[in-house]
PDB file of C-alpha atoms in Angstrom:
ATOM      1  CA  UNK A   1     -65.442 -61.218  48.255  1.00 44.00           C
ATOM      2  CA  UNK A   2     -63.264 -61.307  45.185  1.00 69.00           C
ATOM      3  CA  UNK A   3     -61.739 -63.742  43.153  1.00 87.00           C
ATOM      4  CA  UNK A   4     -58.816 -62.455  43.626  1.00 94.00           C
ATOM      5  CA  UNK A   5     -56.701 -64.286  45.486  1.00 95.00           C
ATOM      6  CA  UNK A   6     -53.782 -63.409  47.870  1.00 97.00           C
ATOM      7  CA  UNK A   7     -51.564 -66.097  45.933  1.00 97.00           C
ATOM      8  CA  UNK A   8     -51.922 -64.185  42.935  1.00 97.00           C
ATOM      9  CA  UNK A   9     -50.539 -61.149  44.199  1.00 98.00           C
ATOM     10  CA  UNK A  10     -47.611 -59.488  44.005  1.00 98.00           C
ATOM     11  CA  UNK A  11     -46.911 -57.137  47.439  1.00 98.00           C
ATOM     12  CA  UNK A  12     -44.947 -54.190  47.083  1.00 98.00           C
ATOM     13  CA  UNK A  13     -42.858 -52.984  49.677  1.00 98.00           C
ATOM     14  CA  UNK A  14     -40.684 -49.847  50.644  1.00 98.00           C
ATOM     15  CA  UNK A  15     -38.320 -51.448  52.550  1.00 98.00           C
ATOM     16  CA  UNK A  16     -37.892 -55.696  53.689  1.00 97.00           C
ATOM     17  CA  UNK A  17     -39.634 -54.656  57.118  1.00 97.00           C
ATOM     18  CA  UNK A  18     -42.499 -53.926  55.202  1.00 98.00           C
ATOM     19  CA  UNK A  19     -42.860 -57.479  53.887  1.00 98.00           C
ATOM     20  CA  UNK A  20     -40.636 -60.003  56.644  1.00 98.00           C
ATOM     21  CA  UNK A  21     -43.550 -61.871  57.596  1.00 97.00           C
ATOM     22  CA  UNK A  22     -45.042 -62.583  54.290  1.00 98.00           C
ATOM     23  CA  UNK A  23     -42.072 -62.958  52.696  1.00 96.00           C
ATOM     24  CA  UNK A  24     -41.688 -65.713  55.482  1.00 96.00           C
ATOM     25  CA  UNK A  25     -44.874 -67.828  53.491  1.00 97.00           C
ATOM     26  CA  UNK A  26     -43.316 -69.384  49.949  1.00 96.00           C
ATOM     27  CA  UNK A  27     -47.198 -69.070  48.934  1.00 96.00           C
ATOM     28  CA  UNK A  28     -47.113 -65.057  48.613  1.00 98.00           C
ATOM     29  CA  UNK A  29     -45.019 -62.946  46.664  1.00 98.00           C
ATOM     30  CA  UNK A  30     -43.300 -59.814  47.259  1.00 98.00           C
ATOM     31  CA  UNK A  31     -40.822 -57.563  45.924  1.00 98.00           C
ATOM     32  CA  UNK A  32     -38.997 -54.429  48.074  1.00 98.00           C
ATOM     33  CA  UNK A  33     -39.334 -51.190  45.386  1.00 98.00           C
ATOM     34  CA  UNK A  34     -37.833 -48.839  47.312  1.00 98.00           C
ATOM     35  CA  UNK A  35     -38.513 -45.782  49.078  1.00 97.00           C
ATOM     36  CA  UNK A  36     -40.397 -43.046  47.435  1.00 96.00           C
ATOM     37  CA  UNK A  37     -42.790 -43.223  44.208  1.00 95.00           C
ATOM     38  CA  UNK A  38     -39.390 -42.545  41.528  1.00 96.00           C
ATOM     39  CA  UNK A  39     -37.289 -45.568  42.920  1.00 97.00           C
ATOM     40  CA  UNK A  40     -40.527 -47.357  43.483  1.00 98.00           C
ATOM     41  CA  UNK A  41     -41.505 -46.876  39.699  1.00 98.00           C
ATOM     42  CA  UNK A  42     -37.983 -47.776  38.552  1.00 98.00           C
ATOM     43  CA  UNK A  43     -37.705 -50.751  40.362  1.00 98.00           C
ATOM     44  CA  UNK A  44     -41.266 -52.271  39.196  1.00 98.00           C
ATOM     45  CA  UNK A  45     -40.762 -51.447  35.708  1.00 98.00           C
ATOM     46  CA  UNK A  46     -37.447 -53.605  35.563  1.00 98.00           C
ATOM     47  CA  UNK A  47     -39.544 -56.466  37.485  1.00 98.00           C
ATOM     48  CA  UNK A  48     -42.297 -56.538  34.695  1.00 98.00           C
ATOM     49  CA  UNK A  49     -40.399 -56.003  31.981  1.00 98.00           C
ATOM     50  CA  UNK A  50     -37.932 -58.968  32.821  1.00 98.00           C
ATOM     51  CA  UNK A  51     -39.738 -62.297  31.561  1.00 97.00           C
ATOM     52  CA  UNK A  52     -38.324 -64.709  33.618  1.00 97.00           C
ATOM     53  CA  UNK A  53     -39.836 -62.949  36.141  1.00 97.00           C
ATOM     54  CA  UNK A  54     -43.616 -64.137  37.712  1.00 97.00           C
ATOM     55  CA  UNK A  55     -46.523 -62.493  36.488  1.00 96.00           C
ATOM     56  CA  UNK A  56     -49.289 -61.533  38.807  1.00 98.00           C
ATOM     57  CA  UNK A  57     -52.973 -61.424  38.202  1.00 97.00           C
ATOM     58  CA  UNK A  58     -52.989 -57.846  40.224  1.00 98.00           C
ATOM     59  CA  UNK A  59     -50.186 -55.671  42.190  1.00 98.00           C
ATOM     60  CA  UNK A  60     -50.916 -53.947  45.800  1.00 98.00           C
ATOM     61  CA  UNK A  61     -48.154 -51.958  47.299  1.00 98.00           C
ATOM     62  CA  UNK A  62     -48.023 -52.523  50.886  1.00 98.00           C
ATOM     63  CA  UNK A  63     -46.994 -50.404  53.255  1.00 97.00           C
ATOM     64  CA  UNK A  64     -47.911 -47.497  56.263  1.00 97.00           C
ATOM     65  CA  UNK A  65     -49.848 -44.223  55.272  1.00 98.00           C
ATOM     66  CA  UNK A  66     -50.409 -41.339  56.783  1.00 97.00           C
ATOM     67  CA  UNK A  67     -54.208 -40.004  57.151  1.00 98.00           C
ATOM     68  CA  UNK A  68     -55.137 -36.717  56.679  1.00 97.00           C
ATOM     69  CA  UNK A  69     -57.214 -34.662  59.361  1.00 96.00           C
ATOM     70  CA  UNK A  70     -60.189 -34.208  57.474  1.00 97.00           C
ATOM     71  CA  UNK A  71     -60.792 -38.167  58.159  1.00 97.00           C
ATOM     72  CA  UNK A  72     -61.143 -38.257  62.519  1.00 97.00           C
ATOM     73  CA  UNK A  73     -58.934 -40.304  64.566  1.00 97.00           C
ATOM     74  CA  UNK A  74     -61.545 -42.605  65.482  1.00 97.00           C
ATOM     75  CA  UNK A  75     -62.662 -43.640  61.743  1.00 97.00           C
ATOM     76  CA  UNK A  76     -59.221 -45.214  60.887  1.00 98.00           C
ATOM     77  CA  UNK A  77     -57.386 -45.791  64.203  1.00 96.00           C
ATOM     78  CA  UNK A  78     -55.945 -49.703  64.509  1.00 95.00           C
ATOM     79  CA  UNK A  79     -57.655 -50.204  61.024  1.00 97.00           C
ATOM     80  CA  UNK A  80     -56.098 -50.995  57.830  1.00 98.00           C
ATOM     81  CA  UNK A  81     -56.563 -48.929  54.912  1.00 98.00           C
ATOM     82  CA  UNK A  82     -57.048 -49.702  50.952  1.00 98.00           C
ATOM     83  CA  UNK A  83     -57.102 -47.598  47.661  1.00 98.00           C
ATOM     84  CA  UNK A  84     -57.491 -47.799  44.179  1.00 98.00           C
ATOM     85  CA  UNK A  85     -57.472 -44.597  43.250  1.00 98.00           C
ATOM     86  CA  UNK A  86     -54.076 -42.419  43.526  1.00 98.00           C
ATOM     87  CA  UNK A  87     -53.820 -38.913  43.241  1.00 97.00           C
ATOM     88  CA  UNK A  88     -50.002 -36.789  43.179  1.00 94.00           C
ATOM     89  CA  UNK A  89     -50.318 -33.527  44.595  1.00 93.00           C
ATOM     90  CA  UNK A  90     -47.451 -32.073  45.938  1.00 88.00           C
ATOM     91  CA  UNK A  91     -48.922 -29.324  48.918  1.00 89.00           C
ATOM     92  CA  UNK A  92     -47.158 -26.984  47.747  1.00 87.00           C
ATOM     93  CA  UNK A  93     -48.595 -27.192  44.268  1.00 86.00           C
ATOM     94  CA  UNK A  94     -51.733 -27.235  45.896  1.00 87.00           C
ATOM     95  CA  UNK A  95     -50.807 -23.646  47.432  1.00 88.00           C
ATOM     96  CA  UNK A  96     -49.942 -22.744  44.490  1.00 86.00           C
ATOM     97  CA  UNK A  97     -46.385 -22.304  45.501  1.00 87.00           C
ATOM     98  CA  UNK A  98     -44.849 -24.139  42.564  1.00 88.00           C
ATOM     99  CA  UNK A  99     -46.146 -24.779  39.149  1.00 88.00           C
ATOM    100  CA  UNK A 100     -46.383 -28.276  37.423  1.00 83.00           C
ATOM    101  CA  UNK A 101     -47.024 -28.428  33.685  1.00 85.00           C
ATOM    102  CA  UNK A 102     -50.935 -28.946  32.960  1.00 76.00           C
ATOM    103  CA  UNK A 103     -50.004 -31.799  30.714  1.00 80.00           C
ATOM    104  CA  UNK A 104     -48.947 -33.722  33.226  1.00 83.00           C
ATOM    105  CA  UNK A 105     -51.241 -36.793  34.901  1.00 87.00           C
ATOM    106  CA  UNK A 106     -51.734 -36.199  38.189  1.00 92.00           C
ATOM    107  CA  UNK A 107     -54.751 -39.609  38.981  1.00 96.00           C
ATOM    108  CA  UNK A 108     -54.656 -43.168  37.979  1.00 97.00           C
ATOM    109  CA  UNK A 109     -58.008 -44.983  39.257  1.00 98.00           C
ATOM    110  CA  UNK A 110     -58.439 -49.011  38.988  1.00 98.00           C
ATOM    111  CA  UNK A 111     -62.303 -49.194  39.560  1.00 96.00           C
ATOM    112  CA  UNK A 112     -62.891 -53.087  38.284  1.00 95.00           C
ATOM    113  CA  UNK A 113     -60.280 -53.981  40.761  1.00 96.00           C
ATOM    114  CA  UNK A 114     -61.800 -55.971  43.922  1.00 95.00           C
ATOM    115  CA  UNK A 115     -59.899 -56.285  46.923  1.00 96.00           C
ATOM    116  CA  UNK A 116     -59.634 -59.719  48.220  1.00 95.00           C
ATOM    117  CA  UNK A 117     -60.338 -58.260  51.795  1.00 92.00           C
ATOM    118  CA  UNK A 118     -63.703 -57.669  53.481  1.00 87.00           C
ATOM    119  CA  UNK A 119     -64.790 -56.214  57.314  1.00 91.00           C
ATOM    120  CA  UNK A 120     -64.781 -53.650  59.358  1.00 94.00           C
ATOM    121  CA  UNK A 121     -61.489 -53.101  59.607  1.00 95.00           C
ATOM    122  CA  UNK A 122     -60.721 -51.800  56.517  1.00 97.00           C
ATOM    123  CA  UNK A 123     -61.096 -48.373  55.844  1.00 97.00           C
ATOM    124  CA  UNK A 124     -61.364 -47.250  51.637  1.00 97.00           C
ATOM    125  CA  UNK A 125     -59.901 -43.605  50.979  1.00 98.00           C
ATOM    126  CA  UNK A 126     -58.372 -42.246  47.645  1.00 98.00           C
ATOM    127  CA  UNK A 127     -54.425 -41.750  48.386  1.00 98.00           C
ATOM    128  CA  UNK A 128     -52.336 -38.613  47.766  1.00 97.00           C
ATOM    129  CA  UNK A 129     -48.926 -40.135  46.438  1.00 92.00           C
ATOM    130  CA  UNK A 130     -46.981 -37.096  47.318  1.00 89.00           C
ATOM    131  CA  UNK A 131     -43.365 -38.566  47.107  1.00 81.00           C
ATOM    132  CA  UNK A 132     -42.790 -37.067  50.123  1.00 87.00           C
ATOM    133  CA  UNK A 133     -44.146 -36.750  54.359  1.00 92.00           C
ATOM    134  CA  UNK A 134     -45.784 -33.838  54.777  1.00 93.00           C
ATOM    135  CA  UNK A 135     -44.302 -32.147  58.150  1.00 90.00           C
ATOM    136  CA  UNK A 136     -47.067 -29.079  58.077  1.00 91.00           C
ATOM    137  CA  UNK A 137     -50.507 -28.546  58.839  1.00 93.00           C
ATOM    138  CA  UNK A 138     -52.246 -28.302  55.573  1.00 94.00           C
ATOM    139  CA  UNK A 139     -53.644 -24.749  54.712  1.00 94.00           C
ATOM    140  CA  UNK A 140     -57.115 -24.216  54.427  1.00 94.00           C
ATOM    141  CA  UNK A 141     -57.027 -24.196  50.408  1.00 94.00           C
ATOM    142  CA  UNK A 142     -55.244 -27.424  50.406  1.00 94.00           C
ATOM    143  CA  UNK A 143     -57.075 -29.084  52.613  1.00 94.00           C
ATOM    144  CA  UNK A 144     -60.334 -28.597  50.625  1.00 95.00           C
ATOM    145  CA  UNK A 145     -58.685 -29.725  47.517  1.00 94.00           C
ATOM    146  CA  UNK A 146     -57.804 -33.159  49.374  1.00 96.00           C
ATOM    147  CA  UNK A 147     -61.032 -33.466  51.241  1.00 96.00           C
ATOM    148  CA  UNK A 148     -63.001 -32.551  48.002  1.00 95.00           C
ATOM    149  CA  UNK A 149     -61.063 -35.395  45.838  1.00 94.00           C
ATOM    150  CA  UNK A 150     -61.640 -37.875  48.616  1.00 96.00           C
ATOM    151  CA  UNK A 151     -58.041 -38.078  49.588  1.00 98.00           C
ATOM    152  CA  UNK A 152     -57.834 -39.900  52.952  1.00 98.00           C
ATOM    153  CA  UNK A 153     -54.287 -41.000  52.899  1.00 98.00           C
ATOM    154  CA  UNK A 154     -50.654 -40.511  51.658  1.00 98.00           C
ATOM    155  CA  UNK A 155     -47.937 -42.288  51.131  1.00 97.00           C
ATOM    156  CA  UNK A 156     -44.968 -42.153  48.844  1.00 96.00           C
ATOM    157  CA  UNK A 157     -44.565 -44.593  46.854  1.00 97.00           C
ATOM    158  CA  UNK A 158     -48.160 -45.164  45.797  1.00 97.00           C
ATOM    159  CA  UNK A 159     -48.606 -42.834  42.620  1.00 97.00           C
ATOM    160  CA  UNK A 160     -45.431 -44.370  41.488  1.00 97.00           C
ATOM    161  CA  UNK A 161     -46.427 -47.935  41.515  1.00 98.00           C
ATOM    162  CA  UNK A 162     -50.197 -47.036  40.438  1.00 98.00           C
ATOM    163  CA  UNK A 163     -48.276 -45.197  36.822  1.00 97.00           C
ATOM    164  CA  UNK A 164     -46.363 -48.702  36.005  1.00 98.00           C
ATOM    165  CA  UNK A 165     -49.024 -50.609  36.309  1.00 98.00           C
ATOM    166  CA  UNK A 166     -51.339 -48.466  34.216  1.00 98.00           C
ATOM    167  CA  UNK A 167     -48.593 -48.119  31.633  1.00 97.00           C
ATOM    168  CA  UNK A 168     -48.720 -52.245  32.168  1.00 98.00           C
ATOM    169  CA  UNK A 169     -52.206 -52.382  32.122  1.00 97.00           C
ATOM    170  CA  UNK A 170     -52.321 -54.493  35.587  1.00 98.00           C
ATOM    171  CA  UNK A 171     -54.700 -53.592  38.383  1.00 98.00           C
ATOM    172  CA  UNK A 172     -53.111 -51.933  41.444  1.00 98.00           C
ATOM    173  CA  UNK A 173     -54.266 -51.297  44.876  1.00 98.00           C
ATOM    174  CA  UNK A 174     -53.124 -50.449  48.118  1.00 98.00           C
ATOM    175  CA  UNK A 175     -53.518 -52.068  51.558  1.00 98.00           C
ATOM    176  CA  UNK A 176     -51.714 -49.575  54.358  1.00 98.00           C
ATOM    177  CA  UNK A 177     -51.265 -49.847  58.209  1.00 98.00           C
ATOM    178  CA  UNK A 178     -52.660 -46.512  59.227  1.00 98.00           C
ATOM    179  CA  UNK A 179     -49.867 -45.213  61.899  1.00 97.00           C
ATOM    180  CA  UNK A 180     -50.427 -41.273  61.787  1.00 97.00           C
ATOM    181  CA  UNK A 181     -51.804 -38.192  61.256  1.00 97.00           C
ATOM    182  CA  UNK A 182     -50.503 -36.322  58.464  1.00 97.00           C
ATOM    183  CA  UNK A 183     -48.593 -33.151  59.918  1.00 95.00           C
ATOM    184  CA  UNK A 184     -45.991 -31.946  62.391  1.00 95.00           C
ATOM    185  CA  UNK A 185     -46.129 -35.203  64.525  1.00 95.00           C
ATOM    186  CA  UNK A 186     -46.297 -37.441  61.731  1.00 95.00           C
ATOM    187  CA  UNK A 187     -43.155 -38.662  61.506  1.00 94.00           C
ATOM    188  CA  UNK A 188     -42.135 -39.319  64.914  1.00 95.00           C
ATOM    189  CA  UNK A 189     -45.492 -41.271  65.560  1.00 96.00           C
ATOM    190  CA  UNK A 190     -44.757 -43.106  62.517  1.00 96.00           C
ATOM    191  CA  UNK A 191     -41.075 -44.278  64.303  1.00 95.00           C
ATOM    192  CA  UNK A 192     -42.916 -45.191  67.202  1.00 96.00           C
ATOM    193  CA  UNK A 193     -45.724 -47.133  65.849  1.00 94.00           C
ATOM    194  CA  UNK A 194     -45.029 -48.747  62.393  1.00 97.00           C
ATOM    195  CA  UNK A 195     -43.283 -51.429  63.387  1.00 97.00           C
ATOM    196  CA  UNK A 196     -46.781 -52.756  65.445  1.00 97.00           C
ATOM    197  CA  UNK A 197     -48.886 -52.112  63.183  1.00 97.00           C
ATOM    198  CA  UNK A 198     -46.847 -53.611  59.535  1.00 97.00           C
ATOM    199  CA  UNK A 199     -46.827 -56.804  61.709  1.00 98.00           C
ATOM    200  CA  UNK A 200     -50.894 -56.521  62.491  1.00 98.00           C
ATOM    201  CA  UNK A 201     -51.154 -56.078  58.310  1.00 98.00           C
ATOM    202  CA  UNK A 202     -49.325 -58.760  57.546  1.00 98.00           C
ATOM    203  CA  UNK A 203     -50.926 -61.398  60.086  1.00 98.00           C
ATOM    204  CA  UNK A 204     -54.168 -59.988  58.606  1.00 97.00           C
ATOM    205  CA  UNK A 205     -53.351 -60.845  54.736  1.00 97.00           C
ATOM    206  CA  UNK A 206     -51.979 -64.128  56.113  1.00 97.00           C
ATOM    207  CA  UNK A 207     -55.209 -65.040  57.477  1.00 96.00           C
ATOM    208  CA  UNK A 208     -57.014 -64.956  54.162  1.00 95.00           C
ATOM    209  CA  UNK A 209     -54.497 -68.085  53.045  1.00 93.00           C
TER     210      UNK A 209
END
């Protein structure tokens, strides 16, 4: 277990729904970014560059990911996943369907950061920040690049959050409900089932008060 404790913490969010319950407890701190890893960045940079503004020991953006299929359904389903390493690779630039400038950083890792979590129930996975939901079955090429980086989950607004905080120089991790498989259903079982499963996340960081 770490030293880290949840108190010293800041949670980021996408969106208040993301962060009701906790938000709830005067003993944890939060802060909505915004949807999507540019807002997300924007909106965390203006928090830690105010100083009248608390300043946490570590930052973990909260949230739902999606899991890719090279992970099976039974590994992750009604767990919780974590990361501290975030990757942002857009598919398509995988597929080599667009072109990104070389000199451009495309992984931020935190490897002395310990999450304050233990059990069974959480499930450690690199993420794919994509800044976007992927609506497609990944292509064969693609799918080796994620599964040979160790990519287990995406989300958008984690490679934003994981750049301020390196630019800050304050470790960052993630701590996701896991609500769907990446691809053509994604989204709609995300609708149905985020909702259940931010509220099991949030009881579960509770507990460790």
């Amino acid at each position: 277990m770490s030293d880290l404790k949840i108190q010293d913490i800041l949670f980021c969010a996408a969106f208040a729904g993301e962060i009701d319950k906790l938000k709830s407890d005067p003993r944890i701190h939060t802060f909505e970014a915004g949807i999507g890893e540019l807002e997300a960045a924007i909106n965390l940079q203006k928090y830690l560059s105010d100083p009248s503004n608390w300043k946490p020991k570590a930052i973990f953006g909260i949230g739902s990911a999606g899991v890719y299929t090279w992970i099976p359904r039974k590994d992750w389903e009604g767990k919780f996943g974590i990361s501290k390493v975030f990757a942002n690779y857009q598919i398509a630039f995988l597929d080599k369907k667009i072109r990104l400038p070389e000199s451009m950083t495309f992984k931020y890792e935190f490897p002395d950061l310990k999450f304050p979590f233990d059990g069974n129930d959480f499930v450690e996975s690199a993420t794919n920040g994509t800044g976007s939901v992927t609506l497609e079955d990944l292509s064969p090429r693609a799918m080796e690049r994620i599964k040979v980086e160790g990519l287990g989950f995406e989300n958008m607004e984690a490679f934003g959050l994981a750049k301020v905080c390196n630019l800050f120089n304050i470790p960052f991790g993630t701590v996701f409900a896991l609500t769907n498989k990446v691809g053509p259903k994604g989204s709609e079982e995300w609708k149905l089932s985020w909702r259940k499963h931010s509220d099991k996340l949030q009881e579960k960081i509770l507990s460790y008060l």
